[in-house]
Amino acid sequence: MIEYLIRRLLFLIPVLLIVSIVAYMVIELPPGDYLTTHIMRLRAAGTHVAEDEIARLTRMFGLDKPPHIRYFLWIWKIVRYGDLGLSFQWNKPVTEVIGERLALTMTISIITLLFSWTIGILIGIYSATHQYSIFDYSFTFLGFIGVSIPSYLLALVIMYFVYSRFGLAVTGLFSPAYADAPWSIHKVLDLLSHIWLPVVIIGTGGTAGIARIMRGTLLDELRKQYVITARAKGLPERRLIFKYPVRIAINPLISSISWLLPSIISGETITSIVLNLPTCGPVLFRALMTQDEYLAGSFILILSSLAIIGALIADLVLAWIDPRIRYEKMEG
Amino acid sequence: MEFEEKAINSTEEKEEKIYLASQWQLIWWKFKRHRLAMVAFFVLIVFYFIAICCEFISPTDPYQRSQFIYAPPQKIRFWDSKSGFSLRPFVYGYKIERDPITFENIYKEDVTAKYKIYFFVRGFEYKLFGLFPTNIHLFGVKDGYIFLFGTDQLGRDMFSRIMYGTRISLSVGLVGVAISFILGLILGGLSGYMGGNIDNIIQRIIDVLISLPTIPLWLAFAAAVPQDWSPLKVYFITTIILSIFGWTTLARTIRGKLLSMREEDFVMAARLCGASTSRIILRHMLPGFASYIIVSLTLAIPNMILGETALSYLGVGLRPPVISWGVLLQDAQDVRTIGLHPWMLYPCIFVVLAVLMFNFLGDGLRDAADPYAR
């Protein structure tokens, strides 16, 4: 187990390196930079910008050095000081801009993950034990639709229905009274009363996927002989199903985190733009639009790393629970 | 007695037919049994027909503005209170009133203005398939106007715009998948056939790409596309951005199949006969897993469509004057707009329908892909 763990952790290093290069490409790719735009805007507004002031700013942001040097400087600052650079647009360190929003993104992602799992597994169990019943068919059909509707379109449609029924705009995560208030128990409660909607919207696709996998594996498991033996011995049906087949069928689902988590983070990004949630999505979008390069790059870096580390944890948990996988992976 | 013999004969014939059938015939037979997939197949044929001749199906020029701003969809009617039932459908015109407070147009049906709908009407000029200049349209009105899905903020016909959007949105899927296919075939083929370190490196790259959240990355790359590029350039760069993350599953499928097939006897036989590597792959191995490739391709198309829609919706993918479903949805961002003018959400229905149909089709194809499996 420890050998497996070390190998996986070592593998993480090249992966994160690739991710950081991708994120850096995001920073470097757009033609021009924020500083030029900023100075042009200042000049257009009639403010006099002295040449040495420009030179000072250029040096401060490291824009006078070649790209690859800037990459190493960027990485070095992150690794050494946890400094992600400066957001031009907010005129604040990136870490300050990102902090609370990242926490909210993670909260929503984790709750969505749990939601998808719970509902997906329950539906999967029901569908498998009542195969070809009306509910099984309707769940399967709804599942197909759930997989086919992207979260942001679902958000749009729900926004429309709530607006046309109740005249309310379902945006944001907090009531106006709590939006800028410091954190308190009441603010947490307020958050909880708003968070369910984005969770349902983002989680629908994943839930449908989980239910489909759960149904398939559980059906395979229910056909096995030990189930027949247990049934012949007179074990109550409920205990029979939950004691062994369900537990075995849940195992492969743990590895589903490796695709579920990236898709949840993806869905969260775009849904939060549509619903204007105070999470990473809208800020990332605005940063990309205004070429606030360090902010955008940091978001890409952090969101991607989150997905990768989440997948790694899932793999480790799976290896810990299921020794078969542990050995298979060590040999292979 | 005679009857029994006949029965035996017919089952034997049936079996013989199965033995003699080619792989593709078996796949087709199995696919036909999947009802939903068959339905999806025909719906998609209709969709692509619309994509090919969207000018013919649109009654109004999608770029033509009119005085009717945010007009609601007209209902197709067969019944008139004056003249009673008529077999020829018609629509009522609009009566515009102005809201005294918001100054917005309020549309009422004008029962006096009755516009009959005819098939094969002459309308705006276009070139069918980009070749034959004509002005005949599938349906339309001879005088007056027809807005089956209402109009947008410039008074343009939503129905025609959605039909035009079908062309771009569905072709993005095909072009994107074609690019992913080439990437997947080359990299998956290399990985599966060469093995060793090359295989290892390619597999690790795929691992990384699969575990990345796609939408933030798509957004980042699409936002870097210069604003002044021509629509065609933007179209291709968008599909390329979508395919960068789309080829991985396909490469995995191809690699897996190549690996399992490399050890088969017929490959050994071909090698002993002195066939070249490329001949072994293309002539002997490719037909064996072509059906799986088709399944992966079918299931990859909806992702491309959704990706394009998401990017265009946010304004970083395709941009007006190009019309795609995502571009049309750009106008439906504001809650108040869609609350007052819900027909602006109609492109949603088409997106979801197309994706759903591709998923059904892919599901049916997956079951049929291996006709020898039970």
XYZ file of C-alpha atoms in Angstrom:
706
model
C 0.000 0.000 0.000
C 2.746 2.458 0.952
C 4.653 1.671 -2.225
C 1.497 2.308 -4.240
C 0.910 5.569 -2.386
C 4.438 6.804 -3.022
C 4.256 5.892 -6.680
C 0.993 7.769 -7.099
C 2.355 10.813 -5.290
C 5.472 10.814 -7.467
C 3.275 10.625 -10.533
C 1.520 13.748 -9.306
C 4.646 15.864 -9.895
C 4.833 15.603 -13.717
C 1.037 15.954 -13.886
C 1.022 19.183 -11.914
C 3.938 20.374 -14.041
C 1.894 19.846 -17.215
C -1.067 21.613 -15.624
C 1.107 24.570 -14.643
C 2.424 24.830 -18.208
C -1.153 24.813 -19.540
C -2.122 27.493 -17.023
C 0.911 29.531 -17.995
C -0.069 29.256 -21.652
C -3.354 30.853 -20.652
C -1.400 33.697 -19.133
C 0.881 34.153 -22.136
C -1.394 33.312 -25.038
C -3.470 36.471 -25.488
C -1.766 39.117 -27.592
C -0.895 42.213 -25.628
C -1.120 42.417 -21.868
C -3.168 44.117 -19.252
C -0.594 46.768 -18.543
C -0.618 48.124 -22.116
C -4.419 48.213 -22.098
C -4.399 49.862 -18.704
C -1.957 52.582 -19.741
C -3.869 53.197 -22.941
C -7.056 53.583 -20.941
C -5.387 56.015 -18.558
C -4.046 58.076 -21.481
C -7.427 58.077 -23.168
C -8.888 59.447 -19.958
C -6.379 62.271 -20.115
C -4.121 61.137 -17.278
C -0.458 61.766 -17.892
C 1.589 58.579 -17.554
C 5.327 59.184 -17.352
C 7.730 56.883 -19.155
C 9.579 55.921 -15.982
C 6.283 55.097 -14.356
C 5.598 52.647 -17.191
C 9.075 51.207 -16.847
C 8.548 50.805 -13.113
C 5.245 48.976 -13.614
C 6.743 46.790 -16.349
C 9.558 45.791 -14.044
C 7.177 45.257 -11.150
C 5.070 42.822 -13.143
C 8.161 41.232 -14.682
C 6.963 42.047 -18.186
C 10.482 42.971 -19.336
C 11.771 39.397 -19.096
C 11.340 36.637 -21.728
C 8.356 34.263 -21.286
C 10.186 31.160 -20.077
C 12.019 33.122 -17.392
C 8.711 34.571 -16.299
C 7.274 31.045 -16.080
C 10.005 29.931 -13.694
C 9.638 33.112 -11.661
C 5.910 32.522 -11.452
C 6.321 28.892 -10.350
C 9.079 29.797 -7.929
C 6.935 32.429 -6.233
C 4.030 30.004 -5.931
C 6.126 27.174 -4.511
C 8.283 29.339 -2.260
C 5.900 32.024 -1.001
C 2.454 30.816 -2.063
C 2.318 34.032 -4.069
C 0.158 33.715 -7.191
C 0.975 37.148 -8.524
C -1.047 40.324 -8.669
C -4.488 40.818 -10.134
C -4.274 43.898 -12.361
C -7.983 44.350 -12.424
C -8.602 44.215 -8.678
C -5.202 45.669 -7.800
C -4.898 43.057 -5.079
C -2.831 39.866 -4.691
C -4.523 36.994 -6.515
C -4.703 34.935 -3.323
C -6.893 37.600 -1.717
C -9.281 37.722 -4.664
C -9.524 33.971 -4.929
C -9.694 32.956 -1.260
C -13.340 33.082 -0.278
C -14.616 32.314 -3.760
C -12.498 29.204 -3.941
C -13.888 28.048 -0.609
C -17.436 28.510 -1.908
C -16.611 26.695 -5.157
C -15.205 23.791 -3.168
C -18.217 23.753 -0.852
C -20.611 23.634 -3.777
C -18.524 21.002 -5.591
C -18.298 18.708 -2.577
C -21.992 19.039 -1.710
C -22.833 18.382 -5.371
C -20.607 15.323 -5.337
C -22.327 13.958 -2.232
C -25.739 14.802 -3.677
C -24.990 13.054 -6.983
C -23.720 10.023 -5.161
C -26.556 9.652 -2.685
C -29.374 10.205 -5.147
C -27.594 8.320 -7.933
C -26.937 5.266 -5.778
C -30.483 5.214 -4.392
C -31.981 5.445 -7.880
C -29.528 2.821 -9.128
C -30.497 0.396 -6.359
C -34.186 0.946 -6.982
C -33.829 0.519 -10.754
C -31.776 -2.647 -10.403
C -34.084 -4.299 -7.890
C -37.184 -3.299 -9.850
C -35.773 -3.931 -13.323
C -38.198 -3.181 -16.203
C -40.767 -1.644 -13.832
C -42.404 1.656 -14.749
C -40.125 3.558 -12.401
C -37.060 1.847 -13.807
C -38.039 2.912 -17.305
C -38.844 6.458 -16.263
C -35.584 6.757 -14.300
C -33.642 5.450 -17.290
C -35.376 7.910 -19.578
C -34.932 10.813 -17.157
C -31.314 9.760 -16.821
C -30.780 10.082 -20.539
C -32.317 13.541 -20.467
C -30.274 14.444 -17.387
C -27.060 13.498 -19.158
C -28.097 15.429 -22.260
C -29.040 18.735 -20.621
C -25.960 20.795 -19.858
C -26.120 22.450 -16.463
C -26.131 26.037 -17.721
C -29.160 25.411 -19.951
C -30.925 23.774 -17.016
C -30.059 26.859 -14.977
C -31.552 29.086 -17.685
C -34.776 27.083 -17.837
C -35.153 26.995 -14.048
C -34.447 30.716 -13.892
C -37.219 31.243 -16.422
C -39.734 29.110 -14.527
C -39.041 30.683 -11.152
C -39.166 34.154 -12.682
C -42.413 33.593 -14.558
C -44.102 31.859 -11.586
C -42.920 33.913 -8.653
C -41.360 36.959 -10.281
C -38.095 36.191 -8.490
C -34.620 36.162 -9.923
C -32.812 33.119 -8.533
C -29.291 34.423 -8.636
C -26.573 34.578 -6.053
C -25.867 32.462 -3.020
C -26.900 34.866 -0.290
C -29.804 37.112 0.554
C -28.906 40.765 -0.020
C -28.648 41.320 3.733
C -25.882 38.767 4.103
C -23.990 39.271 0.847
C -21.287 41.498 2.323
C -21.734 40.583 5.950
C -18.936 38.829 7.829
C -19.319 35.098 8.375
C -21.742 34.082 11.120
C -24.062 31.185 11.844
C -26.910 33.118 10.254
C -24.899 33.642 7.094
C -24.134 29.918 6.914
C -27.845 29.139 7.331
C -28.629 31.684 4.649
C -26.076 30.009 2.386
C -27.643 26.616 3.011
C -31.073 27.929 2.068
C -29.729 29.092 -1.296
C -27.158 26.449 -2.126
C -29.564 23.620 -2.986
C -30.538 25.091 -6.322
C -27.051 25.268 -7.871
C -26.319 21.869 -6.337
C -29.341 20.303 -8.036
C -28.573 22.065 -11.314
C -24.915 21.082 -11.394
C -25.499 17.622 -9.993
C -28.199 16.401 -12.378
C -25.840 15.161 -15.069
C -23.549 13.377 -12.635
C -26.476 11.853 -10.759
C -27.817 10.358 -13.965
C -24.402 8.904 -14.797
C -23.943 7.416 -11.317
C -27.447 5.908 -11.365
C -26.722 4.273 -14.710
C -23.430 2.727 -13.564
C -24.944 1.649 -10.243
C -27.861 -0.037 -11.972
C -25.561 -1.899 -14.355
C -23.092 -3.193 -11.765
C -25.806 -4.084 -9.268
C -27.717 -6.034 -11.919
C -24.568 -8.010 -12.738
C -24.035 -8.654 -9.054
C -27.627 -9.729 -8.372
C -27.334 -12.484 -10.966
C -24.430 -14.105 -9.131
C -24.821 -17.379 -7.301
C -24.083 -16.153 -3.822
C -27.175 -13.989 -4.036
C -29.263 -17.004 -4.994
C -27.705 -18.994 -2.159
C -28.458 -16.271 0.353
C -32.003 -16.003 -0.908
C -32.442 -19.791 -0.738
C -31.257 -19.715 2.848
C -34.093 -17.330 3.617
C -32.228 -14.075 4.205
C -34.653 -11.149 4.173
C -34.516 -9.427 0.784
C -33.578 -5.998 2.135
C -30.658 -7.284 4.173
C -29.571 -9.533 1.355
C -29.291 -6.675 -1.098
C -27.682 -4.115 1.174
C -25.290 -6.475 2.914
C -23.255 -7.663 -0.093
C -24.268 -6.773 -3.677
C -24.748 -3.062 -2.974
C -21.422 -2.790 -1.204
C -19.630 -4.498 -4.048
C -21.411 -2.374 -6.647
C -20.465 0.855 -4.871
C -16.725 0.123 -5.118
C -16.242 0.937 -8.811
C -18.226 4.132 -8.228
C -15.436 5.507 -6.078
C -13.231 5.642 -9.149
C -15.983 7.619 -10.870
C -14.751 10.657 -8.903
C -11.944 10.939 -11.441
C -14.455 11.971 -14.119
C -17.228 13.254 -11.886
C -15.144 15.871 -10.114
C -13.766 17.551 -13.268
C -17.249 17.607 -14.738
C -18.691 19.098 -11.550
C -16.002 21.802 -11.472
C -16.658 22.428 -15.168
C -20.403 22.650 -14.591
C -19.918 24.818 -11.524
C -17.839 27.302 -13.519
C -20.390 27.899 -16.227
C -23.483 27.598 -14.030
C -22.101 30.153 -11.610
C -21.572 32.513 -14.539
C -25.210 32.078 -15.560
C -26.586 32.312 -12.021
C -24.010 34.935 -11.015
C -22.873 33.072 -7.909
C -20.074 34.579 -5.817
C -17.755 31.675 -6.715
C -14.792 31.249 -9.060
C -16.725 31.100 -12.345
C -17.733 34.742 -12.865
C -14.366 36.084 -11.695
C -12.480 33.676 -13.947
C -14.666 34.748 -16.843
C -14.154 38.443 -16.199
C -10.433 37.884 -15.728
C -10.262 36.158 -19.115
C -12.238 38.921 -20.772
C -10.108 41.716 -19.374
C -6.835 39.811 -19.805
C -6.167 39.848 -16.104
C -3.611 37.180 -16.807
C -2.307 36.120 -13.423
C -5.787 35.863 -11.967
C -7.047 33.751 -14.889
C -3.955 31.552 -14.902
C -4.195 30.986 -11.161
C -7.827 29.936 -11.453
C -6.977 27.457 -14.198
C -4.069 26.146 -12.150
C -6.073 25.768 -8.966
C -9.246 24.335 -10.494
C -7.267 21.785 -12.521
C -5.120 20.814 -9.541
C -8.255 20.394 -7.448
C -9.725 17.986 -9.979
C -6.482 16.023 -10.238
C -5.908 15.798 -6.501
C -9.549 14.790 -6.011
C -9.112 11.983 -8.510
C -5.926 10.904 -6.760
C -7.659 10.755 -3.386
C -10.442 8.706 -4.963
C -7.923 6.247 -6.388
C -6.177 5.922 -3.053
C -9.445 5.379 -1.203
C -10.419 2.737 -3.714
C -7.075 0.984 -3.368
C -7.446 1.113 0.387
C -10.945 -0.373 0.332
C -10.433 -2.909 -2.415
C -7.208 -4.924 -2.142
C -7.759 -6.488 -5.577
C -7.137 -3.127 -7.245
C -4.126 -2.459 -5.083
C -2.370 -5.604 -6.254
C -3.476 -5.303 -9.833
C -2.084 -1.795 -10.110
C 1.172 -2.747 -8.444
C 1.793 -5.494 -10.919
C 0.558 -3.601 -13.954
C -45.670 -33.491 -41.308
C -45.074 -31.268 -44.268
C -45.656 -28.257 -42.096
C -43.042 -29.350 -39.590
C -40.497 -29.833 -42.317
C -41.145 -26.344 -43.523
C -40.652 -24.976 -40.050
C -37.365 -26.770 -39.707
C -36.300 -25.539 -43.112
C -37.094 -21.958 -42.278
C -35.123 -22.021 -39.034
C -32.247 -23.626 -40.878
C -32.468 -20.960 -43.502
C -32.480 -18.350 -40.819
C -29.387 -19.819 -39.240
C -27.703 -20.068 -42.574
C -28.541 -16.451 -43.251
C -26.888 -15.519 -39.990
C -23.805 -17.552 -40.829
C -23.505 -15.998 -44.246
C -24.230 -12.432 -43.189
C -21.347 -10.012 -43.128
C -20.377 -8.283 -39.906
C -22.055 -5.046 -40.984
C -25.270 -6.857 -41.827
C -25.313 -8.409 -38.356
C -24.699 -5.008 -36.818
C -27.551 -3.498 -38.807
C -29.931 -6.295 -37.781
C -29.057 -5.859 -34.154
C -29.260 -2.085 -34.385
C -32.738 -2.257 -35.932
C -34.025 -3.978 -32.805
C -33.080 -0.952 -30.681
C -36.218 1.159 -31.113
C -35.049 4.372 -29.477
C -31.828 4.315 -31.449
C -33.770 3.882 -34.684
C -35.993 6.837 -33.815
C -32.911 8.875 -32.950
C -31.322 7.853 -36.225
C -34.242 9.236 -38.238
C -34.541 12.395 -36.147
C -30.848 13.062 -36.764
C -31.307 12.514 -40.481
C -34.006 15.193 -40.362
C -31.685 17.461 -38.373
C -28.897 17.107 -40.895
C -31.335 17.617 -43.740
C -32.257 20.924 -42.082
C -28.564 21.713 -41.705
C -27.895 21.094 -45.393
C -30.850 23.052 -46.776
C -31.609 25.545 -44.011
C -32.253 28.285 -46.584
C -34.948 26.176 -48.204
C -36.705 25.510 -44.887
C -36.508 29.073 -43.566
C -39.459 31.175 -44.712
C -37.756 34.484 -43.873
C -34.249 35.802 -44.312
C -32.673 35.339 -40.846
C -30.732 38.590 -41.123
C -33.687 40.706 -42.225
C -34.896 43.070 -39.517
C -38.524 44.042 -39.112
C -40.606 46.466 -37.100
C -41.826 43.606 -34.908
C -39.464 43.598 -31.963
C -39.811 40.676 -29.568
C -43.019 39.560 -31.219
C -44.420 36.352 -29.728
C -44.712 33.187 -31.876
C -47.677 33.112 -34.235
C -49.977 30.122 -33.918
C -50.749 28.036 -36.958
C -54.545 27.911 -37.264
C -57.106 26.006 -39.258
C -60.174 27.625 -37.748
C -61.441 31.143 -38.267
C -64.533 32.533 -36.535
C -65.727 34.111 -39.777
C -64.995 31.623 -42.500
C -64.887 28.547 -40.269
C -62.595 25.589 -40.906
C -60.184 25.697 -43.801
C -57.755 22.988 -44.800
C -55.139 25.560 -45.634
C -53.415 26.666 -42.417
C -52.960 30.347 -41.740
C -51.561 32.759 -39.145
C -52.943 36.018 -37.838
C -50.959 39.216 -38.100
C -49.969 41.391 -35.142
C -51.743 44.395 -33.743
C -49.174 46.550 -31.942
C -50.088 48.481 -28.861
C -47.683 50.407 -26.767
C -47.367 49.904 -23.042
C -47.864 53.399 -21.610
C -45.332 52.849 -18.835
C -42.523 50.780 -20.321
C -43.045 51.850 -23.957
C -42.606 48.238 -24.974
C -44.631 46.756 -27.780
C -47.604 44.669 -26.740
C -48.693 42.295 -29.452
C -52.314 41.251 -29.966
C -53.611 38.993 -32.683
C -55.108 40.910 -35.564
C -57.996 38.725 -36.688
C -58.544 40.804 -39.790
C -55.064 40.142 -41.115
C -55.058 36.506 -42.193
C -51.938 35.165 -43.883
C -52.399 31.803 -45.547
C -49.464 29.392 -45.473
C -48.486 27.830 -48.801
C -45.933 25.187 -49.625
C -43.089 25.932 -52.061
C -43.521 29.681 -51.920
C -41.188 32.139 -53.550
C -39.277 34.208 -51.024
C -35.780 35.616 -50.527
C -33.051 34.597 -52.983
C -30.472 32.012 -51.961
C -28.245 29.342 -53.446
C -29.308 25.770 -52.732
C -26.232 23.735 -51.591
C -24.323 26.922 -52.400
C -24.714 26.135 -56.105
C -28.179 26.640 -57.545
C -29.670 30.121 -57.265
C -33.362 29.901 -56.437
C -36.023 31.550 -54.302
C -38.345 28.662 -53.545
C -38.929 27.856 -49.882
C -40.535 24.866 -48.215
C -43.351 26.973 -46.821
C -44.217 30.594 -46.306
C -46.841 33.262 -46.782
C -47.438 35.103 -50.044
C -48.145 38.432 -48.420
C -47.599 39.526 -44.845
C -45.168 37.797 -42.523
C -44.737 34.557 -40.629
C -42.845 34.253 -37.341
C -43.524 30.738 -36.041
C -41.043 31.075 -33.162
C -41.471 34.821 -32.686
C -38.803 37.447 -33.263
C -35.717 38.679 -31.437
C -34.681 42.132 -30.251
C -34.112 43.313 -33.839
C -37.328 41.817 -35.164
C -35.616 38.944 -36.932
C -37.415 35.636 -37.408
C -36.373 33.170 -34.689
C -37.538 30.133 -36.658
C -35.287 30.905 -39.600
C -32.452 31.814 -37.274
C -32.708 28.493 -35.464
C -32.765 26.650 -38.795
C -29.590 28.478 -39.852
C -28.091 27.789 -36.424
C -28.634 24.069 -36.997
C -26.136 24.164 -39.825
C -23.331 25.699 -37.764
C -24.031 23.883 -34.510
C -24.304 20.426 -36.044
C -21.333 20.896 -38.355
C -19.149 22.008 -35.437
C -19.846 18.564 -34.004
C -18.779 16.798 -37.178
C -15.695 18.920 -37.878
C -14.613 18.736 -34.245
C -15.050 14.988 -34.171
C -13.162 14.651 -37.457
C -10.191 16.488 -35.931
C -10.380 14.433 -32.725
C -10.634 11.316 -34.875
C -7.402 12.076 -36.693
C -5.612 12.921 -33.440
C -7.058 9.879 -31.700
C -6.226 7.540 -34.557
C -2.621 8.682 -34.805
C -1.882 8.855 -31.087
C -3.981 5.824 -30.135
C -2.503 3.848 -33.013
C 1.048 4.778 -32.062
C 0.344 3.982 -28.450
C -1.228 0.610 -29.127
C 1.080 -0.579 -31.849
C 4.442 0.646 -30.584
C 3.899 -0.023 -26.907
C 6.763 0.619 -24.493
C 7.759 4.160 -23.579
C 5.754 5.884 -26.300
C 2.669 4.083 -25.043
C 3.474 5.114 -21.488
C 3.927 8.781 -22.319
C 0.775 9.000 -24.433
C -1.266 7.214 -21.784
C -0.071 9.576 -19.061
C -0.934 12.590 -21.222
C -4.414 11.142 -21.698
C -4.702 10.588 -17.932
C -3.934 14.245 -17.329
C -6.244 15.550 -20.047
C -9.165 13.432 -18.829
C -8.818 14.670 -15.275
C -8.875 18.361 -16.241
C -12.098 20.362 -15.965
C -12.823 21.199 -19.594
C -14.991 24.309 -19.441
C -12.512 26.604 -17.644
C -9.814 25.522 -20.114
C -12.060 25.915 -23.148
C -12.975 29.368 -21.873
C -9.352 30.293 -21.381
C -8.260 29.236 -24.846
C -11.315 30.649 -26.582
C -10.887 34.001 -24.804
C -7.382 34.204 -26.236
C -8.719 34.188 -29.817
C -8.245 37.700 -31.217
C -11.458 39.654 -31.646
C -10.690 40.744 -35.205
C -10.425 37.273 -36.750
C -12.799 36.386 -39.557
C -15.834 34.235 -38.653
C -14.461 31.263 -40.599
C -11.141 31.403 -38.751
C -12.952 31.643 -35.410
C -15.120 28.675 -36.407
C -12.116 26.469 -37.086
C -10.108 27.588 -34.087
C -13.150 26.903 -31.882
C -13.499 23.362 -33.203
C -9.776 22.817 -32.727
C -9.997 24.041 -29.138
C -12.891 21.652 -28.550
C -10.985 18.728 -30.068
C -7.823 19.273 -28.037
C -9.626 17.706 -25.107
C -11.916 15.475 -27.179
C -9.568 12.937 -28.701
C -8.627 11.129 -25.504
C -11.483 8.630 -25.237
C -11.119 7.708 -28.876
C -7.380 7.169 -28.549
C -8.059 4.922 -25.543
C -10.573 2.812 -27.487
C -8.234 2.416 -30.440
C -5.281 1.531 -28.252
C -7.233 -1.047 -26.301
C -8.512 -2.734 -29.434
C -5.099 -2.703 -31.097
C -3.486 -4.220 -28.031
C -5.990 -7.046 -27.802
C -5.887 -7.679 -31.536
C -2.110 -7.602 -31.876
C -1.943 -11.081 -30.376
C -4.622 -12.589 -32.642
C -3.687 -15.396 -35.024
C -4.760 -13.592 -38.153
C -2.361 -10.750 -37.436
C 0.434 -13.256 -36.957
C -0.558 -14.915 -40.231
C -0.489 -11.608 -42.060
C 2.886 -10.802 -40.595
C 4.269 -14.183 -41.663
C 2.994 -13.551 -45.174
C 5.168 -10.453 -45.198
C 2.490 -7.782 -44.981
C 3.743 -4.338 -44.004
C 2.818 -2.729 -40.687
C 0.544 -0.163 -42.264
C -1.191 -2.878 -44.287
C -1.721 -5.001 -41.164
C -3.208 -2.062 -39.275
C -5.370 -0.655 -42.047
C -6.391 -3.776 -43.933
C -6.607 -6.432 -41.228
C -7.061 -4.749 -37.877
C -9.057 -1.636 -38.689
C -12.157 -3.462 -39.983
C -12.165 -5.390 -36.724
C -12.635 -2.340 -34.573
C -14.231 0.105 -36.990
C -17.592 -0.398 -35.290
C -16.154 0.639 -31.921
C -14.653 3.736 -33.477
C -18.042 4.677 -34.871
C -19.577 4.313 -31.413
C -16.931 6.537 -29.815
C -17.343 9.089 -32.575
C -21.112 9.176 -32.173
C -20.800 9.684 -28.435
C -18.174 12.404 -28.925
C -20.335 14.574 -31.202
C -22.767 15.765 -28.477
C -19.850 16.935 -26.336
C -18.639 19.061 -29.224
C -22.101 20.518 -29.762
C -22.450 21.314 -26.066
C -18.971 22.811 -25.982
C -19.649 25.098 -28.898
C -22.988 26.138 -27.419
C -21.406 26.910 -24.054
C -18.589 28.964 -25.558
C -20.816 30.885 -27.962
C -23.387 31.438 -25.237
C -20.748 33.151 -23.112
C -19.586 35.161 -26.105
C -16.106 33.667 -26.477
C -16.881 31.125 -29.193
C -18.650 32.016 -32.407
C -19.885 35.572 -32.642
C -22.647 37.266 -34.589
C -23.196 37.625 -37.533
C -22.540 33.875 -37.493
C -25.701 32.091 -36.366
C -25.406 29.050 -34.142
C -27.644 27.821 -31.337
C -25.151 29.126 -28.805
C -25.009 32.536 -30.485
C -28.818 32.681 -30.422
C -28.821 31.860 -26.712
C -26.513 34.823 -26.075
C -29.629 36.955 -26.303
C -31.282 34.918 -23.567
C -28.852 35.718 -20.756
C -30.949 38.154 -18.815
C -33.690 36.777 -16.552
C -36.049 39.579 -17.458
C -35.600 38.993 -21.177
C -36.435 35.317 -20.969
C -39.185 35.997 -18.449
C -40.924 38.375 -20.844
C -39.923 36.640 -24.081
C -39.673 32.918 -23.335
C -39.378 32.032 -27.031
C -35.802 33.266 -26.851
C -35.128 29.963 -25.083
C -36.315 27.847 -28.041
C -32.749 27.147 -29.244
C -32.336 25.281 -25.925
C -34.888 22.724 -27.050
C -32.946 22.067 -30.228
C -29.631 21.731 -28.406
C -31.040 19.266 -25.894
C -32.924 17.330 -28.565
C -29.851 16.964 -30.779
C -27.670 15.870 -27.862
C -30.315 13.454 -26.603
C -30.683 11.894 -30.034
C -26.926 11.438 -30.395
C -26.838 9.784 -26.985
C -29.658 7.403 -27.931
C -27.992 6.616 -31.230
C -24.635 6.023 -29.563
C -26.285 3.762 -27.001
C -27.938 1.674 -29.706
C -24.731 1.512 -31.713
C -22.786 0.409 -28.665
C -25.122 -2.532 -28.197
C -24.894 -3.382 -31.884
C -21.147 -2.801 -32.267
C -20.270 -6.310 -31.222
C -22.869 -8.461 -32.964
C -21.259 -11.684 -31.797
C -21.707 -10.830 -28.129
C -24.888 -12.010 -26.512
